[in-house]
Tab-separated table of C-alpha atoms in Angstrom:
chain	number	residue	atom	x	y	z
A	1	UNK	CA	-32.954	-83.577	41.810
A	2	UNK	CA	-36.126	-82.312	43.441
A	3	UNK	CA	-37.709	-78.952	42.666
A	4	UNK	CA	-36.895	-77.740	46.195
A	5	UNK	CA	-33.177	-78.534	45.754
A	6	UNK	CA	-33.151	-76.589	42.482
A	7	UNK	CA	-34.709	-73.467	43.993
A	8	UNK	CA	-33.231	-73.600	47.500
A	9	UNK	CA	-30.026	-71.653	46.681
A	10	UNK	CA	-32.043	-68.912	44.945
A	11	UNK	CA	-34.530	-68.699	47.834
A	12	UNK	CA	-31.644	-68.428	50.279
A	13	UNK	CA	-30.390	-65.340	48.406
A	14	UNK	CA	-33.822	-63.693	48.283
A	15	UNK	CA	-34.549	-63.233	51.994
A	16	UNK	CA	-35.280	-59.522	51.477
A	17	UNK	CA	-37.674	-60.256	48.618
A	18	UNK	CA	-39.507	-62.906	50.658
A	19	UNK	CA	-39.977	-60.497	53.549
A	20	UNK	CA	-41.292	-57.874	51.132
A	21	UNK	CA	-43.767	-60.332	49.600
A	22	UNK	CA	-45.014	-61.374	53.040
A	23	UNK	CA	-45.543	-57.738	54.078
A	24	UNK	CA	-47.360	-57.023	50.808
A	25	UNK	CA	-49.611	-60.052	51.360
A	26	UNK	CA	-50.459	-59.035	54.934
A	27	UNK	CA	-51.217	-55.447	53.900
A	28	UNK	CA	-53.478	-56.557	51.060
A	29	UNK	CA	-55.292	-59.031	53.323
A	30	UNK	CA	-56.032	-56.335	55.922
A	31	UNK	CA	-57.301	-53.898	53.288
A	32	UNK	CA	-59.245	-56.616	51.470
A	33	UNK	CA	-60.981	-57.909	54.584
A	34	UNK	CA	-62.001	-54.373	55.559
A	35	UNK	CA	-63.586	-53.637	52.177
A	36	UNK	CA	-65.242	-57.059	51.974
A	37	UNK	CA	-66.929	-56.553	55.330
A	38	UNK	CA	-67.992	-53.045	54.308
A	39	UNK	CA	-69.385	-54.456	51.060
A	40	UNK	CA	-71.313	-57.183	52.953
A	41	UNK	CA	-72.986	-54.619	55.237
A	42	UNK	CA	-73.914	-52.413	52.274
A	43	UNK	CA	-75.288	-55.427	50.375
A	44	UNK	CA	-77.430	-56.447	53.353
A	45	UNK	CA	-78.865	-52.947	53.684
A	46	UNK	CA	-79.612	-52.773	49.959
A	47	UNK	CA	-81.389	-56.133	50.088
A	48	UNK	CA	-83.527	-54.999	52.979
A	49	UNK	CA	-84.592	-51.828	51.122
A	50	UNK	CA	-85.445	-53.809	47.987
A	51	UNK	CA	-87.334	-56.448	49.940
A	52	UNK	CA	-89.409	-53.844	51.779
A	53	UNK	CA	-90.357	-52.119	48.513
A	54	UNK	CA	-91.389	-55.444	46.977
A	55	UNK	CA	-93.389	-56.330	50.091
A	56	UNK	CA	-95.398	-53.089	49.919
A	57	UNK	CA	-96.051	-53.572	46.205
A	58	UNK	CA	-97.115	-57.196	46.683
A	59	UNK	CA	-99.370	-56.243	49.620
A	60	UNK	CA	-101.343	-53.849	47.406
A	61	UNK	CA	-101.784	-56.560	44.753
A	62	UNK	CA	-102.858	-59.233	47.241
A	63	UNK	CA	-105.275	-57.092	49.313
A	64	UNK	CA	-108.501	-58.160	47.530
A	65	UNK	CA	-107.470	-61.829	47.269
A	66	UNK	CA	-106.466	-61.967	50.924
A	67	UNK	CA	-109.684	-60.274	52.082
A	68	UNK	CA	-111.816	-62.774	50.121
A	69	UNK	CA	-109.481	-65.674	51.035
A	70	UNK	CA	-109.045	-66.513	47.349
A	71	UNK	CA	-106.327	-69.161	47.713
A	72	UNK	CA	-105.806	-69.504	43.966
A	73	UNK	CA	-105.011	-65.812	43.522
A	74	UNK	CA	-102.907	-65.791	46.685
A	75	UNK	CA	-100.780	-68.712	45.444
A	76	UNK	CA	-100.431	-67.144	41.980
A	77	UNK	CA	-99.240	-63.845	43.456
A	78	UNK	CA	-96.899	-65.780	45.732
A	79	UNK	CA	-95.274	-67.696	42.846
A	80	UNK	CA	-94.811	-64.525	40.809
A	81	UNK	CA	-93.182	-62.801	43.777
A	82	UNK	CA	-90.851	-65.702	44.629
A	83	UNK	CA	-89.665	-65.669	41.013
A	84	UNK	CA	-88.014	-62.286	41.717
A	85	UNK	CA	-84.277	-62.456	42.579
A	86	UNK	CA	-84.366	-60.783	46.027
A	87	UNK	CA	-87.220	-63.016	47.301
A	88	UNK	CA	-86.852	-66.561	48.594
A	89	UNK	CA	-90.299	-67.041	50.151
A	90	UNK	CA	-93.751	-65.409	50.704
A	91	UNK	CA	-96.092	-65.953	53.645
A	92	UNK	CA	-99.706	-64.638	53.843
A	93	UNK	CA	-101.559	-64.261	57.158
A	94	UNK	CA	-105.222	-63.278	57.755
A	95	UNK	CA	-106.256	-60.731	60.404
A	96	UNK	CA	-106.375	-63.578	62.961
A	97	UNK	CA	-102.643	-64.261	62.296
A	98	UNK	CA	-103.483	-67.588	60.690
A	99	UNK	CA	-101.354	-68.581	57.697
A	100	UNK	CA	-103.439	-68.808	54.534
A	101	UNK	CA	-100.659	-69.102	51.970
A	102	UNK	CA	-96.963	-70.003	51.748
A	103	UNK	CA	-94.705	-70.064	48.695
A	104	UNK	CA	-90.933	-70.752	48.665
A	105	UNK	CA	-88.837	-71.225	51.806
A	106	UNK	CA	-90.349	-70.970	55.251
A	107	UNK	CA	-87.384	-69.433	57.078
A	108	UNK	CA	-84.583	-66.966	56.293
A	109	UNK	CA	-82.234	-64.543	58.023
A	110	UNK	CA	-83.716	-61.499	56.277
A	111	UNK	CA	-87.476	-61.122	56.930
A	112	UNK	CA	-89.712	-58.131	56.112
A	113	UNK	CA	-93.375	-57.967	57.197
A	114	UNK	CA	-95.949	-55.363	56.080
A	115	UNK	CA	-99.704	-55.042	56.731
A	116	UNK	CA	-102.144	-55.719	53.886
A	117	UNK	CA	-104.954	-53.117	53.817
A	118	UNK	CA	-107.948	-52.648	51.546
A	119	UNK	CA	-108.481	-49.326	49.697
A	120	UNK	CA	-110.892	-48.198	52.442
A	121	UNK	CA	-108.246	-48.823	55.092
A	122	UNK	CA	-109.646	-52.057	56.505
A	123	UNK	CA	-106.922	-54.556	57.492
A	124	UNK	CA	-107.067	-57.707	55.333
A	125	UNK	CA	-104.059	-59.448	56.949
A	126	UNK	CA	-100.285	-59.266	56.667
A	127	UNK	CA	-97.578	-60.225	54.218
A	128	UNK	CA	-94.109	-61.522	55.045
A	129	UNK	CA	-91.274	-61.693	52.496
A	130	UNK	CA	-88.229	-63.852	53.197
A	131	UNK	CA	-85.045	-62.558	51.544
A	132	UNK	CA	-82.644	-64.527	49.361
A	133	UNK	CA	-79.436	-65.163	51.360
A	134	UNK	CA	-77.307	-66.079	48.354
A	135	UNK	CA	-73.580	-65.425	48.943
A	136	UNK	CA	-72.759	-65.437	45.238
A	137	UNK	CA	-72.023	-61.670	45.005
A	138	UNK	CA	-69.608	-61.796	47.951
A	139	UNK	CA	-67.975	-64.983	46.674
A	140	UNK	CA	-67.421	-63.370	43.287
A	141	UNK	CA	-65.782	-60.371	44.951
A	142	UNK	CA	-63.595	-62.662	47.110
A	143	UNK	CA	-62.474	-64.684	44.074
A	144	UNK	CA	-61.583	-61.497	42.213
A	145	UNK	CA	-59.669	-60.192	45.220
A	146	UNK	CA	-57.643	-63.400	45.606
A	147	UNK	CA	-56.809	-63.323	41.892
A	148	UNK	CA	-55.709	-59.683	42.130
A	149	UNK	CA	-53.453	-60.435	45.126
A	150	UNK	CA	-51.802	-63.346	43.336
A	151	UNK	CA	-51.241	-61.224	40.231
A	152	UNK	CA	-49.579	-58.456	42.255
A	153	UNK	CA	-47.262	-60.898	44.050
A	154	UNK	CA	-46.360	-62.710	40.824
A	155	UNK	CA	-45.641	-59.411	39.071
A	156	UNK	CA	-43.305	-58.398	41.906
A	157	UNK	CA	-41.544	-61.770	41.693
A	158	UNK	CA	-41.310	-61.572	37.900
A	159	UNK	CA	-39.825	-58.076	38.142
A	160	UNK	CA	-37.052	-59.393	40.401
A	161	UNK	CA	-36.289	-62.321	38.080
A	162	UNK	CA	-36.134	-60.105	35.008
A	163	UNK	CA	-33.952	-57.556	36.767
A	164	UNK	CA	-31.486	-60.252	37.876
A	165	UNK	CA	-31.370	-61.651	34.351
A	166	UNK	CA	-30.839	-58.307	32.597
A	167	UNK	CA	-28.687	-56.484	35.138
A	168	UNK	CA	-25.332	-57.953	36.295
A	169	UNK	CA	-24.582	-57.892	40.021
A	170	UNK	CA	-22.945	-54.654	41.204
A	171	UNK	CA	-19.198	-54.680	40.906
A	172	UNK	CA	-18.795	-53.391	44.461
A	173	UNK	CA	-20.286	-56.565	45.863
A	174	UNK	CA	-17.678	-58.782	44.208
A	175	UNK	CA	-14.304	-59.333	45.803
A	176	UNK	CA	-11.424	-58.180	43.712
A	177	UNK	CA	-9.176	-60.851	42.222
A	178	UNK	CA	-5.588	-60.116	41.355
A	179	UNK	CA	-5.144	-60.187	37.572
A	180	UNK	CA	-1.618	-61.562	37.742
A	181	UNK	CA	0.720	-63.231	40.108
A	182	UNK	CA	1.374	-60.840	43.016
A	183	UNK	CA	3.949	-58.169	42.284
A	184	UNK	CA	5.911	-59.068	45.368
A	185	UNK	CA	7.712	-62.366	44.668
A	186	UNK	CA	7.801	-65.160	47.183
A	187	UNK	CA	10.893	-64.710	49.390
A	188	UNK	CA	13.883	-66.791	48.380
A	189	UNK	CA	14.165	-68.278	51.854
A	190	UNK	CA	10.719	-69.800	51.367
A	191	UNK	CA	11.436	-71.012	47.835
A	192	UNK	CA	14.660	-72.712	48.968
A	193	UNK	CA	13.310	-74.098	52.199
A	194	UNK	CA	15.014	-77.166	53.629
A	195	UNK	CA	13.364	-80.577	53.175
A	196	UNK	CA	12.454	-80.808	56.852
A	197	UNK	CA	9.025	-79.239	56.483
A	198	UNK	CA	7.771	-79.949	59.958
A	199	UNK	CA	10.876	-78.520	61.554
A	200	UNK	CA	11.733	-75.466	59.459
A	201	UNK	CA	8.478	-74.111	58.011
A	202	UNK	CA	7.676	-71.054	60.060
A	203	UNK	CA	4.103	-70.851	61.321
A	204	UNK	CA	2.900	-67.363	62.173
A	205	UNK	CA	0.329	-67.396	64.989
A	206	UNK	CA	-3.146	-66.353	63.866
A	207	UNK	CA	-5.774	-64.833	66.118
A	208	UNK	CA	-8.733	-67.271	65.890
A	209	UNK	CA	-11.167	-64.386	66.296
A	210	UNK	CA	-9.951	-62.808	63.057
A	211	UNK	CA	-10.321	-65.958	60.959
A	212	UNK	CA	-13.297	-65.706	58.585
A	213	UNK	CA	-12.655	-68.762	56.385
A	214	UNK	CA	-10.165	-71.589	56.156
A	215	UNK	CA	-8.848	-73.944	53.498
A	216	UNK	CA	-7.958	-77.504	54.565
A	217	UNK	CA	-5.794	-79.834	52.460
A	218	UNK	CA	-5.255	-83.560	52.993
A	219	UNK	CA	-2.936	-85.823	50.994
A	220	UNK	CA	-4.529	-88.849	49.342
A	221	UNK	CA	-2.969	-92.149	50.589
A	222	UNK	CA	-0.413	-90.247	52.648
A	223	UNK	CA	0.177	-93.160	55.057
A	224	UNK	CA	1.067	-95.480	52.157
A	225	UNK	CA	3.470	-92.881	50.740
A	226	UNK	CA	5.282	-92.516	54.074
A	227	UNK	CA	5.668	-96.284	54.328
A	228	UNK	CA	6.991	-96.573	50.794
A	229	UNK	CA	9.609	-93.785	50.852
A	230	UNK	CA	12.232	-92.668	53.304
A	231	UNK	CA	11.522	-89.833	55.684
A	232	UNK	CA	13.979	-87.543	53.867
A	233	UNK	CA	12.322	-88.225	50.494
A	234	UNK	CA	8.874	-87.536	51.909
A	235	UNK	CA	10.091	-84.266	53.435
A	236	UNK	CA	11.501	-83.158	50.068
A	237	UNK	CA	8.181	-83.883	48.350
A	238	UNK	CA	6.257	-82.013	51.040
A	239	UNK	CA	8.629	-79.052	50.710
A	240	UNK	CA	7.930	-78.870	46.951
A	241	UNK	CA	4.181	-78.804	47.462
A	242	UNK	CA	4.483	-76.399	50.385
A	243	UNK	CA	6.233	-73.977	48.035
A	244	UNK	CA	3.334	-74.306	45.601
A	245	UNK	CA	0.824	-73.696	48.372
A	246	UNK	CA	2.679	-70.659	49.749
A	247	UNK	CA	2.771	-68.996	46.338
A	248	UNK	CA	-0.873	-69.819	45.566
A	249	UNK	CA	-2.353	-68.545	48.821
A	250	UNK	CA	-0.162	-65.442	48.813
A	251	UNK	CA	-2.085	-64.232	45.756
A	252	UNK	CA	-5.335	-64.211	47.736
A	253	UNK	CA	-4.074	-62.967	51.081
A	254	UNK	CA	-4.124	-66.318	52.864
A	255	UNK	CA	-1.875	-67.357	55.729
A	256	UNK	CA	-0.650	-70.917	56.279
A	257	UNK	CA	-1.372	-71.938	59.850
A	258	UNK	CA	-0.541	-75.652	59.411
A	259	UNK	CA	1.866	-76.962	56.733
A	260	UNK	CA	1.206	-79.740	54.248
A	261	UNK	CA	1.575	-83.139	55.855
A	262	UNK	CA	0.444	-81.865	59.267
A	263	UNK	CA	-3.290	-81.370	58.667
A	264	UNK	CA	-2.623	-78.439	56.344
A	265	UNK	CA	-4.704	-75.341	56.987
A	266	UNK	CA	-4.738	-71.885	55.389
A	267	UNK	CA	-6.729	-69.102	57.063
A	268	UNK	CA	-8.259	-65.985	55.526
A	269	UNK	CA	-9.174	-62.916	57.571
A	270	UNK	CA	-10.731	-60.574	54.983
A	271	UNK	CA	-14.000	-58.832	55.744
A	272	UNK	CA	-16.808	-59.410	55.035
A	273	UNK	CA	-16.923	-63.180	55.396
A	274	UNK	CA	-18.121	-63.555	51.777
A	275	UNK	CA	-14.847	-62.042	50.548
A	276	UNK	CA	-12.755	-64.311	52.772
A	277	UNK	CA	-14.705	-67.366	51.626
A	278	UNK	CA	-14.276	-66.435	47.968
A	279	UNK	CA	-10.544	-65.841	48.458
A	280	UNK	CA	-10.207	-69.269	50.137
A	281	UNK	CA	-12.166	-70.902	47.324
A	282	UNK	CA	-9.990	-69.284	44.648
A	283	UNK	CA	-6.778	-70.200	46.474
A	284	UNK	CA	-7.887	-73.818	46.853
A	285	UNK	CA	-8.897	-74.178	43.201
A	286	UNK	CA	-5.656	-72.510	42.084
A	287	UNK	CA	-3.533	-74.862	44.199
A	288	UNK	CA	-5.373	-77.956	42.940
A	289	UNK	CA	-4.919	-76.794	39.335
A	290	UNK	CA	-1.189	-76.222	39.863
A	291	UNK	CA	-0.934	-79.706	41.398
A	292	UNK	CA	-2.630	-81.245	38.346
A	293	UNK	CA	-0.348	-79.358	35.947
A	294	UNK	CA	2.746	-80.382	37.913
A	295	UNK	CA	1.833	-84.093	38.102
A	296	UNK	CA	3.044	-85.132	34.596
A	297	UNK	CA	6.156	-82.948	34.929
A	298	UNK	CA	7.082	-84.561	38.250
A	299	UNK	CA	6.605	-88.037	36.760
A	300	UNK	CA	8.938	-87.153	33.886
A	301	UNK	CA	11.527	-85.942	36.410
A	302	UNK	CA	11.172	-89.084	38.536
A	303	UNK	CA	9.614	-87.184	41.431
A	304	UNK	CA	6.670	-88.344	43.517
A	305	UNK	CA	3.382	-86.623	42.531
A	306	UNK	CA	0.800	-86.062	45.255
A	307	UNK	CA	-2.965	-85.799	45.047
A	308	UNK	CA	-5.019	-83.719	47.457
A	309	UNK	CA	-8.489	-83.391	48.892
A	310	UNK	CA	-9.561	-79.813	49.720
A	311	UNK	CA	-12.246	-78.213	51.844
A	312	UNK	CA	-13.278	-74.569	52.158
A	313	UNK	CA	-15.355	-73.689	55.196
A	314	UNK	CA	-16.254	-70.675	57.292
A	315	UNK	CA	-16.479	-72.806	60.436
A	316	UNK	CA	-13.560	-72.394	62.822
A	317	UNK	CA	-13.558	-75.890	64.316
A	318	UNK	CA	-10.242	-77.537	63.385
A	319	UNK	CA	-11.233	-81.142	64.160
A	320	UNK	CA	-14.569	-80.970	62.354
A	321	UNK	CA	-13.152	-79.275	59.256
A	322	UNK	CA	-10.336	-81.813	59.073
A	323	UNK	CA	-12.741	-84.772	59.260
A	324	UNK	CA	-14.833	-83.195	56.493
A	325	UNK	CA	-11.705	-82.677	54.392
A	326	UNK	CA	-10.759	-86.340	54.754
A	327	UNK	CA	-14.268	-87.334	53.649
A	328	UNK	CA	-13.910	-85.391	50.389
A	329	UNK	CA	-13.205	-86.445	46.821
A	330	UNK	CA	-9.580	-86.633	45.579
A	331	UNK	CA	-8.693	-83.722	43.326
A	332	UNK	CA	-11.826	-81.756	44.272
A	333	UNK	CA	-12.491	-78.802	46.525
A	334	UNK	CA	-15.641	-79.212	48.585
A	335	UNK	CA	-17.771	-76.681	50.443
A	336	UNK	CA	-20.546	-77.307	52.995
A	337	UNK	CA	-23.681	-76.860	50.914
A	338	UNK	CA	-25.350	-74.487	53.373
A	339	UNK	CA	-22.364	-72.105	53.197
A	340	UNK	CA	-22.585	-71.662	49.429
A	341	UNK	CA	-25.590	-69.368	49.770
A	342	UNK	CA	-24.634	-67.697	53.062
A	343	UNK	CA	-21.280	-66.613	51.597
A	344	UNK	CA	-22.743	-65.729	48.157
A	345	UNK	CA	-20.571	-68.338	46.431
A	346	UNK	CA	-23.530	-69.930	44.655
A	347	UNK	CA	-23.469	-67.096	42.087
A	348	UNK	CA	-19.712	-67.315	41.484
A	349	UNK	CA	-19.055	-71.065	41.524
A	350	UNK	CA	-20.258	-73.799	39.166
A	351	UNK	CA	-21.487	-76.992	40.803
A	352	UNK	CA	-24.137	-79.703	40.481
A	353	UNK	CA	-26.429	-80.074	43.524
A	354	UNK	CA	-27.162	-83.711	42.669
A	355	UNK	CA	-23.486	-84.595	43.203
A	356	UNK	CA	-23.418	-83.470	46.829
A	357	UNK	CA	-22.381	-86.077	49.378
A	358	UNK	CA	-23.242	-86.451	53.042
A	359	UNK	CA	-20.329	-86.619	55.480
A	360	UNK	CA	-20.343	-87.144	59.244
A	361	UNK	CA	-18.681	-84.479	61.363
A	362	UNK	CA	-18.815	-85.177	65.065
A	363	UNK	CA	-22.420	-85.826	66.077
A	364	UNK	CA	-24.090	-84.402	62.967
A	365	UNK	CA	-24.129	-84.798	59.194
A	366	UNK	CA	-23.031	-82.204	56.632
A	367	UNK	CA	-23.814	-82.075	52.907
A	368	UNK	CA	-20.604	-81.376	50.991
A	369	UNK	CA	-20.832	-79.866	47.517
A	370	UNK	CA	-17.840	-80.362	45.193
A	371	UNK	CA	-17.006	-77.148	43.341
A	372	UNK	CA	-15.453	-77.955	39.989
A	373	UNK	CA	-14.736	-74.447	38.757
A	374	UNK	CA	-15.749	-70.808	39.005
A	375	UNK	CA	-17.796	-68.662	36.675
A	376	UNK	CA	-16.089	-68.030	33.333
A	377	UNK	CA	-14.671	-64.583	34.134
A	378	UNK	CA	-12.983	-65.983	37.274
A	379	UNK	CA	-12.004	-69.373	35.848
A	380	UNK	CA	-10.051	-67.825	32.962
A	381	UNK	CA	-8.027	-65.821	35.467
A	382	UNK	CA	-7.306	-68.901	37.594
A	383	UNK	CA	-6.071	-70.725	34.492
A	384	UNK	CA	-3.648	-67.906	33.706
A	385	UNK	CA	-2.401	-67.753	37.301
A	386	UNK	CA	-1.827	-71.528	37.412
A	387	UNK	CA	0.159	-71.483	34.152
A	388	UNK	CA	2.278	-68.602	35.454
A	389	UNK	CA	3.057	-70.392	38.723
A	390	UNK	CA	3.988	-73.630	36.937
A	391	UNK	CA	6.103	-71.765	34.383
A	392	UNK	CA	7.974	-69.856	37.073
A	393	UNK	CA	8.536	-73.009	39.095
A	394	UNK	CA	9.947	-74.868	36.094
A	395	UNK	CA	12.060	-72.007	34.821
A	396	UNK	CA	9.772	-71.201	31.922
A	397	UNK	CA	9.368	-74.782	30.691
A	398	UNK	CA	5.856	-75.286	31.998
A	399	UNK	CA	3.052	-76.313	29.702
A	400	UNK	CA	0.808	-73.811	28.041
A	401	UNK	CA	-2.833	-74.851	28.101
């Protein structure tokens, strides 16, 4: 698993933090550039003042040597002057503007020229100092500024990480989960439904605009089961599992829009969409757990056990969600990977990003992430709910796990 795949869910949840860091970076860059330019102008002015003072001092020293054209003294004075930090080069000219001495560089951006006069006022020539254009002071300031910016951004990021680690998410942001099986029992007419599922299971119309999330359920090897058993036997099996589904989704406020065996679909209309998605996820995991607990009991009773594939999605397309459900893993509930972060399920569900699979839906591909279970505080509740549903269905003889 790549580093990007490990951090992508967390980055998806931190959009506000990323925007804040970008704004902080832009603000610091604007302020930093302003002060750097101001510092550069001040540094240039200070260099010019220093260079002019050195030029006047050097002109007084070199007056006698320049008047007598003593090249040895002129070169000695030139070397001593170039050894000073602000100076990069020295040029001596006689009164006829002819160069009689040059030490250091011959050209520079900062140039200061002063006349060289003898004590009696007679002009002995001129002196030109070429300034040192070293950018080391500015580069040091820039490096310090970049380091300070990085430290500020990293401190802000570290503060967020520590706060998330030490402080639990606010309770108001988490959807409420019923602690027990709903107080209102499933109606007897549903529990004792006739075997003809397709004919007698009532389907209440659902406004598509209100649907926020849906749970799809497909039966593994359903075609082979229908070929092996009579139509009446298949209908009885479907009725049993439809009862399980009705009781499971009723706990989380779901509504069956398509029964089991007919591209089963359960819709959830809670707001916001994160709450509907979490309710659909819990209902799907609860149903799959009840199915697993019922499988050995049904075998003991000589009944046909079924296995399901499940999909939770916030997309409303029926055909696409059904094709993704069929592409899933038997006994697992899968969620489009991109929807885990958008619906805030990545902090409530346990999954392994490296086990995601790519499925084709229409003209595009979707990464499906199998969700094995929820966080501990939710998973313990699902376990209790599943045991209660199995116990009630078997008249108190269900297993205790």
